[in-house]
Coordinates of C-alpha atoms in Angstrom, one line a residue:
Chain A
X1 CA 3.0 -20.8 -30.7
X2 CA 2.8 -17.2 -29.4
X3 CA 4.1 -16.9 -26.0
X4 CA 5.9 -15.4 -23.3
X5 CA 8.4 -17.4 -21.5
X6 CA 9.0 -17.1 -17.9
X7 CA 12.5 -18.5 -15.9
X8 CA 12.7 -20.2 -13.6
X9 CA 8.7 -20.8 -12.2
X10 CA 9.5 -21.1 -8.8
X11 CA 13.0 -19.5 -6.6
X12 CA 13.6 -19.4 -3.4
X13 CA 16.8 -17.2 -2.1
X14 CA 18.9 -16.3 0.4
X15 CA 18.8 -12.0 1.3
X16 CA 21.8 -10.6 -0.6
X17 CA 21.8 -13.0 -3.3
X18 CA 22.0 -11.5 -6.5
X19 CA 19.2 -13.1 -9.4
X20 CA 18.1 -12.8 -12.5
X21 CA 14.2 -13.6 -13.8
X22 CA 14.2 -14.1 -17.7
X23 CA 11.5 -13.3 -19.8
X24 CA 11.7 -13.8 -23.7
X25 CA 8.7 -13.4 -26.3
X26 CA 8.3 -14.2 -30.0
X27 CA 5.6 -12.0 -31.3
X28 CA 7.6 -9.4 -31.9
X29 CA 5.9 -7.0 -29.3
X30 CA 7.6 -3.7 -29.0
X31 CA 6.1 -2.9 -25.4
X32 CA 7.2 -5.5 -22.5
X33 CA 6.3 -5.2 -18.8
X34 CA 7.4 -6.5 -15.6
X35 CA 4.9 -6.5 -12.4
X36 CA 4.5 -8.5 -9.3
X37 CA 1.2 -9.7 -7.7
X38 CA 0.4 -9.8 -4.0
X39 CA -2.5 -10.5 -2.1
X40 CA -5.0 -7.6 -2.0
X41 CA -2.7 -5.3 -4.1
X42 CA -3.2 -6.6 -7.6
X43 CA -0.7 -6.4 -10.5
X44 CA 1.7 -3.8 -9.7
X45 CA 4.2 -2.1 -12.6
X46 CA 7.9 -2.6 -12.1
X47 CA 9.5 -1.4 -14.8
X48 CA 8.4 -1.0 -18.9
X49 CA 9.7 -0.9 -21.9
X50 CA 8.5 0.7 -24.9
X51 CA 11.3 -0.6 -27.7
X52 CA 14.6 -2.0 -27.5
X53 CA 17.2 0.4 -25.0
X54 CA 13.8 1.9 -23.6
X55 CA 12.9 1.4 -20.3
X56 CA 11.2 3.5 -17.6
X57 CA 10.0 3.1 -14.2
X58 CA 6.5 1.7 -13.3
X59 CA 4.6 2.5 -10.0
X60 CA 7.3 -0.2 -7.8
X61 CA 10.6 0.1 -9.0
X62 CA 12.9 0.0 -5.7
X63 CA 14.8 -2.8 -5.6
X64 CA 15.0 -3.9 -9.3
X65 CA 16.8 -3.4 -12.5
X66 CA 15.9 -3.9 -16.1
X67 CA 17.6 -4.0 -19.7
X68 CA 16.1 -4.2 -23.1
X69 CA 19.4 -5.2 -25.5
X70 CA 17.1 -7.4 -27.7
X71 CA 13.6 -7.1 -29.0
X72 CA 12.5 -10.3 -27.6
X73 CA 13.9 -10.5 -24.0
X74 CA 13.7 -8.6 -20.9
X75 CA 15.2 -10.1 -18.1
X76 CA 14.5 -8.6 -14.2
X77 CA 17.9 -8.0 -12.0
X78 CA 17.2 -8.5 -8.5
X79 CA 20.4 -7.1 -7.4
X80 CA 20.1 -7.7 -3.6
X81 CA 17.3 -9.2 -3.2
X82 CA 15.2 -8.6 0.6
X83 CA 12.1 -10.8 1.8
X84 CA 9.8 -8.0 1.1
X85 CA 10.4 -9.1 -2.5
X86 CA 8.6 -12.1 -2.0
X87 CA 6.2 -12.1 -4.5
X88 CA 4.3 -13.5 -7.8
X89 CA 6.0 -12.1 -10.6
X90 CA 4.6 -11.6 -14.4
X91 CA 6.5 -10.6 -17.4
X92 CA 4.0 -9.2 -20.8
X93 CA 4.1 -7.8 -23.8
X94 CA 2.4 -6.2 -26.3
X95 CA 2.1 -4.4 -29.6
X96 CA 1.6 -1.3 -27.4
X97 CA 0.8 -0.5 -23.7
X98 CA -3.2 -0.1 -24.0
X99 CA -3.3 -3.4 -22.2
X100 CA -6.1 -5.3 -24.3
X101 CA -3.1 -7.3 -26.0
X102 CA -1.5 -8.4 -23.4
X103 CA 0.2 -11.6 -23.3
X104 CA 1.4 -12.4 -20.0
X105 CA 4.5 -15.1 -19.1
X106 CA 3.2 -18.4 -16.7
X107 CA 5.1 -16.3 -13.8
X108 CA 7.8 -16.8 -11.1
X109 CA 7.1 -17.1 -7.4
X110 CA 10.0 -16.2 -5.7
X111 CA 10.9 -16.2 -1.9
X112 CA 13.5 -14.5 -0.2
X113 CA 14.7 -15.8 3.1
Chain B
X1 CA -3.8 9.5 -7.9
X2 CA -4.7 6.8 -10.2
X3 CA -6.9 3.5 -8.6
X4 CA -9.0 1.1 -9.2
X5 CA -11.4 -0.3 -6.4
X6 CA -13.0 -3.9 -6.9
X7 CA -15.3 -5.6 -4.8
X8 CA -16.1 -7.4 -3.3
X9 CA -12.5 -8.6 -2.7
X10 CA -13.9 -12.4 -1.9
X11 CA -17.2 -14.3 -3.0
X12 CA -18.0 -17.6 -2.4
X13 CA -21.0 -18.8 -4.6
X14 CA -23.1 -22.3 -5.6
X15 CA -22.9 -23.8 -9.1
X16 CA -26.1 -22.3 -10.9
X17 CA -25.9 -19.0 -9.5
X18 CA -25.9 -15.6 -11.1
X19 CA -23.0 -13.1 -9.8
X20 CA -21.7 -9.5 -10.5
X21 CA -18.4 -8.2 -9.8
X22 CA -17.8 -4.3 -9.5
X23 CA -15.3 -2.3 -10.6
X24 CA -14.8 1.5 -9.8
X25 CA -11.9 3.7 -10.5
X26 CA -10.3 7.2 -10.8
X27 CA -7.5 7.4 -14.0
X28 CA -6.3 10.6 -15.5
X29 CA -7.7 10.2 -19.2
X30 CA -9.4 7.5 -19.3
X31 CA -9.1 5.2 -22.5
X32 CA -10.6 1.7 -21.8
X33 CA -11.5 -0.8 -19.1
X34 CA -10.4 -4.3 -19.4
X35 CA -11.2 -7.6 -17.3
X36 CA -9.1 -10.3 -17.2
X37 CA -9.8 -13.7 -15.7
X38 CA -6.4 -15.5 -13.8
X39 CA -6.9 -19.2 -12.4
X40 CA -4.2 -20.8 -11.3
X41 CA -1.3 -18.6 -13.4
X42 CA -1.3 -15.8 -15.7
X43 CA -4.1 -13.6 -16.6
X44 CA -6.0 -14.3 -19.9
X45 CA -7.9 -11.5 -21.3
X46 CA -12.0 -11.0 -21.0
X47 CA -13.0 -8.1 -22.2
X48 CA -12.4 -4.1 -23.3
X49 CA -14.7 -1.6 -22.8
X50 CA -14.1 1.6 -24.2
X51 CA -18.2 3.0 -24.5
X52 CA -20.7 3.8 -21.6
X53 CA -24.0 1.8 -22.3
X54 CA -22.9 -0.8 -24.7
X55 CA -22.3 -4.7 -23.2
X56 CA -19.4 -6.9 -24.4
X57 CA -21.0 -10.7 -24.0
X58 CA -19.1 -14.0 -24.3
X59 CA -21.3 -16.7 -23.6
X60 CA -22.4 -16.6 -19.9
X61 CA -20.3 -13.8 -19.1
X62 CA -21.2 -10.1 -20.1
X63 CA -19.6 -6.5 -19.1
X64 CA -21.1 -2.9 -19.3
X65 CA -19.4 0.6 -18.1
X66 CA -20.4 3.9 -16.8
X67 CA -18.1 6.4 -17.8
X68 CA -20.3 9.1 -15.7
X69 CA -20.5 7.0 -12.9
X70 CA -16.7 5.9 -13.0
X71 CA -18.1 1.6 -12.7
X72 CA -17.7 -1.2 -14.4
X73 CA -19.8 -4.4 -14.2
X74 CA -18.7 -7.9 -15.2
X75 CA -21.8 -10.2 -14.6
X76 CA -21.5 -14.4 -14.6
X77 CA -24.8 -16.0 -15.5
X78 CA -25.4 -19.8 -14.2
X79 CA -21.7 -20.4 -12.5
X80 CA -19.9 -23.5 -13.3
X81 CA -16.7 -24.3 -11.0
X82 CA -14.4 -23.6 -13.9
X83 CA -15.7 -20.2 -13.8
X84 CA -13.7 -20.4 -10.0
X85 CA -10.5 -18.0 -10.5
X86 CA -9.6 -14.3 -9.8
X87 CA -10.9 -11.7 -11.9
X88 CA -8.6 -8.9 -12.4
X89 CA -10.1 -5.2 -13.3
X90 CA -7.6 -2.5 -15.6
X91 CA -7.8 0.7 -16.3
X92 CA -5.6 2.4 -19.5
X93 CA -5.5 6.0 -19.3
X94 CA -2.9 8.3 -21.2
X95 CA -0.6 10.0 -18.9
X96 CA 1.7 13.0 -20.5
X97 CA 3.3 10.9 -23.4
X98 CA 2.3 7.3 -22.8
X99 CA -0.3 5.3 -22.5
X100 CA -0.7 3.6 -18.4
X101 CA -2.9 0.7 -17.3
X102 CA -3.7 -0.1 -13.7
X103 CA -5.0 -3.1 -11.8
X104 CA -7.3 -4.1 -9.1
X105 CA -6.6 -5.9 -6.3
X106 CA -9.1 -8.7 -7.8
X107 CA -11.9 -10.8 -7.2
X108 CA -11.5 -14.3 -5.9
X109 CA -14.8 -16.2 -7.1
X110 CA -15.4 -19.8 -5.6
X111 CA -18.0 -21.7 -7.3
X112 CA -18.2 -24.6 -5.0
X113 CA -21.1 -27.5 -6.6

């Protein structure tokens, strides 16, 4: 089955704590995308990638890193995380970044404390 | 700057009854408008408009754009409670060498029976 997998579903952490969100897909998409969703603010763009070692800055960046070693994964490095990174996060990829083929991961709530 | 405006932000509606989300936005080179429908997790895609004037229909559900009027519409005919979920608007545009989509803050629906 075509999908994007998501890990873990649900964190909760302590400020400080380093963590790592994976996100792995098997569709061979070339274009993967992080955001996070909060109330009132919609889907906002972390980070993208457009190919494997290609990765570029979306609209929200601050605070996270990404890597693209492997076609298939791209995992999000909350290197200190801080409670205003609470949030609903989405991995999703696509053939390209058009958006119409996006297939988007189940998501990760995390909470900072 | 880039944005996408949806309202309203909140509707609560009967079973039976007809609604219309709006969508209005501002993207440097504008390439399509997409809708996506998110219930309890990720976003599942509706529709892609990329013509003024011509509707996308998929059973009780339907979508039209303005491209001189910068507005989409995404109509539900005769509301079930499974139509209850947030409805998510995007914008692609191309920005110097890549291609940039955008989201709105959403629509809640609530189809209470």
């Amino acid at each position: 089955e075509a999908q994007v997998t998501q890990n873990p579903r649900y964190l909760i952490t302590v400020t400080g704590k380093k963590l790592t969100v994976t996100c792995s897909q098997n569709m061979n998409h070339e274009y993967m995308s992080w955001y996070r969703q909060d109330p009132g603010l919609g889907l906002r763009q972390i980070y993208y990638s457009m190919n494997v070692e290609v990765t570029d800055k979306g609209d929200v960046p601050e605070g996270y890193k990404v890597s693209r070693k492997e076609k298939r994964n791209f995992p999000l490095i909350l290197e200190s995380p801080s409670p205003n990174q609470t949030s609903l996060y989405f991995c999703a990829s696509s053939l390209d970044a058009r958006g119409y083929g996006y297939t988007f991961g189940s998501g990760t709530r995390l909470t900072v404390v | 700057e880039d944005k996408v405006v949806q309202s309203p932000l909140s509707l609560v509606v009967h079973e039976g009854d007809t609604v219309t989300l709006n969508c209005s936005y501002e993207v440097t080179n504008f390439r399509s408008l997409l809708w996506y429908k998110q219930e309890k997790k990720a976003p599942t895609f509706l529709f892609m408009l990329t013509s003024s004037g011509i509707e996308k229909k998929s059973g009780r559900l339907s979508s039209i754009l303005d491209k001189k009027e910068l507005f989409s519409i995404l109509n539900i005919t005769a509301t079930q409670t499974g139509d209850s979920a947030i409805y998510l608007c995007a914008v692609g545009g191309w920005k110097t060498s890549y291609d940039k989509v955008i989201f709105g803050p959403g629509t809640s629906l609530s189809v209470i029976p």
